[in-house]
Amino acid sequence: MNEISVHKMAQAVGSHVAKRISRLDQAEYLAYGAEILLGSIVKLCVLFFIASIMGVVLEVTVLLAVTGLIRTLSGGAHCSAYYRCLVTSDLILTALGYTIKTIHPIIGLLPTTVLLGITMLSIYVYWCYAPQAPLNKPFKSSTMRLTFRWYTLITVVTLSIISIILGTDSLSAWTMAFALLWQAFTLTPAGHWFIGLWDILLTLKKKGGEVEC
Amino acid sequence: MLKFITKSMFQGLVAVLTVVAMTSIGTTSMFLMYQPEPPKKF
């Protein structure tokens, strides 16, 4: 099982492409790009396959678009291996999408102040915790950190305004609000603990404390 | 002709992989909840 992995496939692609263009010095860089691309394709295929079975394609699309955009700017908790990330994020996004769709007839009756409250709470969490760079890719300067902080806050405020304009009877508005809240949660210490817990639960076979991805 | 097509195809692939790698290096995180180890020299 561990013989086939996205990491190994990406390294093979990177080396092969680098050889074909006679730029062996670029192999590592191309393999890194291939790992992200292959990982994303596999993840999206699995995610939308599950979402279509559950009938929550629209909800998952909105959740993915909002969390994906914000996550690119704010960062957040990470799993330590690709397949754990695949299981955790597919499980969370589809479960969240399904829950929102199920409870929408009830939450759709709530006043706008509730939606406003959720978005305000999200903005507060982003204000306190964003941005967070992964350990293997720290910010190169405080200016870069500050830039990402402001990009995050501007994007979150914009999406919050869109959500409130759409109104409480809109499924997309609630999906956006919950996506903002979920992504905000992954920035908090509790969010890191939660993702860390999934990381431990999904560790099938330990090899010196870590499973090869 | 075939050689030209193959060469163009690989150059296109290189461009795509480079853009993806650059985008990931230039941002805090992709939507993936997992960050592959970036190349040592970037």
XYZ file of C-alpha atoms in Angstrom:
255
model
C 0.000 0.000 0.000
C 2.816 2.362 0.921
C 4.602 1.536 -2.348
C 2.166 3.708 -4.313
C 1.828 7.271 -3.118
C 1.159 10.697 -4.582
C 4.632 11.755 -3.391
C 6.372 8.931 -5.270
C 4.262 9.403 -8.406
C 5.032 13.141 -8.349
C 8.761 12.455 -7.989
C 8.617 10.114 -10.972
C 6.736 12.740 -13.031
C 9.171 15.497 -11.956
C 12.242 13.427 -12.853
C 10.792 12.276 -16.182
C 9.738 15.765 -17.277
C 13.062 17.269 -16.169
C 14.907 14.606 -18.167
C 12.785 15.243 -21.260
C 13.562 18.974 -21.233
C 17.213 18.327 -20.217
C 16.899 20.319 -16.979
C 17.727 17.801 -14.277
C 18.374 20.623 -11.782
C 14.641 21.445 -11.991
C 13.494 17.909 -11.098
C 12.788 18.645 -7.406
C 10.888 21.826 -8.221
C 8.762 20.123 -10.895
C 8.095 17.175 -8.568
C 6.814 19.621 -5.943
C 4.421 21.165 -8.489
C 3.352 17.691 -9.655
C 2.680 16.578 -6.066
C 0.320 19.500 -5.458
C -1.385 19.067 -8.831
C -1.820 15.283 -8.563
C -2.894 15.570 -4.921
C -5.487 18.197 -5.789
C -6.896 16.203 -8.732
C -7.271 13.028 -6.639
C -8.775 14.993 -3.775
C -11.291 16.838 -5.953
C -12.344 13.600 -7.707
C -12.955 11.825 -4.380
C -14.660 14.878 -2.857
C -17.097 15.448 -5.720
C -17.764 11.724 -6.107
C -18.884 11.546 -2.445
C -20.719 14.892 -2.738
C -22.685 13.712 -5.784
C -23.701 10.482 -3.999
C -24.879 12.526 -1.007
C -26.565 15.132 -3.230
C -24.582 18.052 -1.809
C -22.542 19.168 -4.838
C -23.634 22.837 -4.594
C -22.930 23.040 -0.846
C -19.532 21.354 -1.207
C -18.613 23.611 -4.158
C -19.363 26.751 -2.110
C -17.596 25.339 0.961
C -14.543 24.421 -1.110
C -14.414 27.776 -2.920
C -14.672 29.808 0.300
C -12.354 27.681 2.472
C -9.909 27.274 -0.426
C -9.685 31.011 -1.060
C -9.343 31.957 2.605
C -6.963 29.100 3.367
C -4.595 30.276 0.615
C -4.306 33.595 2.473
C -4.743 32.709 6.140
C -3.217 29.221 6.354
C -4.482 26.904 9.084
C -4.066 23.508 10.690
C -2.444 20.825 8.556
C -2.432 17.065 8.498
C 0.975 15.407 8.428
C 0.391 13.139 5.424
C -1.512 13.285 2.172
C -3.997 10.448 2.695
C -4.926 11.774 6.153
C -5.592 15.162 4.597
C -7.669 13.467 1.912
C -9.844 11.590 4.408
C -10.138 14.442 6.932
C -11.032 17.228 4.512
C -13.362 15.086 2.355
C -15.146 13.876 5.480
C -15.467 17.351 6.986
C -16.563 19.140 3.807
C -19.193 16.557 2.846
C -20.497 16.257 6.439
C -20.681 20.034 6.736
C -22.419 20.324 3.353
C -24.927 17.636 4.269
C -25.624 19.198 7.689
C -26.191 22.663 6.192
C -28.552 21.251 3.556
C -30.480 19.289 6.195
C -30.879 22.110 8.703
C -31.449 24.855 6.116
C -35.285 24.733 6.406
C -34.843 25.563 10.121
C -31.953 28.036 10.003
C -33.546 29.742 6.996
C -36.212 31.041 9.399
C -33.682 32.659 11.737
C -33.238 36.439 11.733
C -30.371 38.116 9.878
C -28.711 38.934 13.216
C -27.780 35.236 13.615
C -26.044 35.212 10.233
C -24.418 38.508 11.141
C -23.307 37.024 14.483
C -21.653 34.021 12.797
C -19.778 36.229 10.333
C -18.734 38.668 13.090
C -17.414 35.765 15.181
C -15.453 34.530 12.149
C -13.984 37.995 11.519
C -12.940 38.198 15.192
C -11.169 34.804 15.003
C -9.358 35.794 11.784
C -8.393 39.085 13.439
C -6.876 37.190 16.377
C -5.178 34.240 14.642
C -4.555 34.923 10.912
C -2.262 34.368 9.128
C -0.478 31.117 9.990
C 2.272 29.786 7.751
C 3.028 26.050 7.741
C 6.210 25.015 9.594
C 7.937 23.955 6.377
C 7.134 27.277 4.655
C 7.465 30.130 7.180
C 6.925 33.801 6.281
C 10.105 35.365 4.929
C 9.418 38.754 6.489
C 7.031 40.606 8.781
C 5.855 42.623 5.743
C 4.772 39.408 4.024
C 2.940 38.339 7.175
C 1.182 41.693 7.429
C 0.208 41.573 3.747
C -1.398 38.148 4.163
C -3.155 39.346 7.314
C -4.799 42.241 5.483
C -5.627 40.180 2.385
C -7.302 37.630 4.684
C -9.330 40.235 6.556
C -10.424 42.043 3.380
C -11.527 38.751 1.771
C -13.361 37.587 4.915
C -15.197 40.913 5.275
C -16.146 40.877 1.566
C -17.504 37.314 1.760
C -19.364 38.157 4.985
C -21.049 41.141 3.293
C -22.020 38.960 0.291
C -23.451 36.368 2.675
C -25.546 38.949 4.538
C -26.767 40.532 1.275
C -27.903 37.089 0.032
C -30.022 36.812 3.187
C -31.030 34.049 5.582
C -33.327 32.283 3.126
C -30.384 31.632 0.801
C -28.653 28.265 1.180
C -25.451 29.710 -0.303
C -25.399 32.482 2.333
C -25.429 29.971 5.192
C -22.920 27.749 3.412
C -20.559 30.725 3.034
C -21.020 31.707 6.685
C -20.307 28.166 7.918
C -17.331 27.861 5.541
C -15.884 31.072 7.031
C -16.504 29.749 10.535
C -14.976 26.328 9.831
C -11.865 27.851 8.263
C -11.599 30.253 11.218
C -11.836 27.283 13.590
C -8.812 25.621 11.923
C -6.750 28.666 12.951
C -7.546 28.364 16.665
C -5.709 26.148 19.188
C -8.882 24.011 19.408
C -8.846 23.637 15.601
C -5.200 22.544 15.640
C -6.034 20.017 18.365
C -9.017 18.728 16.348
C -7.010 18.259 13.135
C -4.183 16.739 15.212
C -6.671 14.262 16.668
C -7.738 13.157 13.172
C -4.079 12.871 12.283
C -3.556 10.442 15.170
C -6.787 8.522 14.479
C -5.813 8.022 10.833
C -2.286 6.836 11.589
C -2.556 3.259 10.422
C 0.999 2.039 10.785
C 3.662 3.943 12.634
C 7.214 3.809 11.357
C 9.465 5.687 13.754
C 6.597 7.942 14.788
C 5.468 8.875 11.311
C 3.917 7.220 8.305
C 5.385 7.917 4.912
C 2.917 9.832 2.802
C 6.458 16.929 -36.527
C 5.849 14.364 -33.773
C 9.055 15.476 -32.071
C 7.864 19.081 -32.160
C 4.464 18.146 -30.674
C 6.101 16.071 -27.910
C 8.537 18.860 -27.096
C 5.732 21.457 -26.968
C 3.663 19.155 -24.769
C 6.469 18.729 -22.258
C 7.225 22.445 -22.248
C 3.548 23.111 -21.552
C 3.644 20.596 -18.701
C 6.760 22.267 -17.292
C 4.978 25.639 -17.410
C 1.940 24.238 -15.567
C 4.035 22.501 -12.882
C 6.189 25.616 -12.414
C 3.130 27.869 -11.978
C 1.586 25.425 -9.467
C 4.856 25.195 -7.506
C 5.370 28.983 -7.552
C 1.776 29.605 -6.427
C 2.121 27.200 -3.550
C 5.475 28.625 -2.449
C 4.132 32.180 -2.656
C 1.076 31.565 -0.476
C 0.581 30.401 3.098
C -1.321 27.292 2.126
C -3.211 25.635 -0.674
C -6.720 24.394 0.055
C -5.166 21.047 0.832
C -4.840 20.344 4.535
C -1.388 18.967 3.844
C 1.739 20.765 2.771
C 4.256 18.746 0.778
C 7.872 19.518 1.662
C 8.919 22.444 -0.589
C 12.101 22.153 -2.674
C 15.251 22.992 -0.683
C 16.277 25.888 -2.927
C 13.417 28.322 -3.406
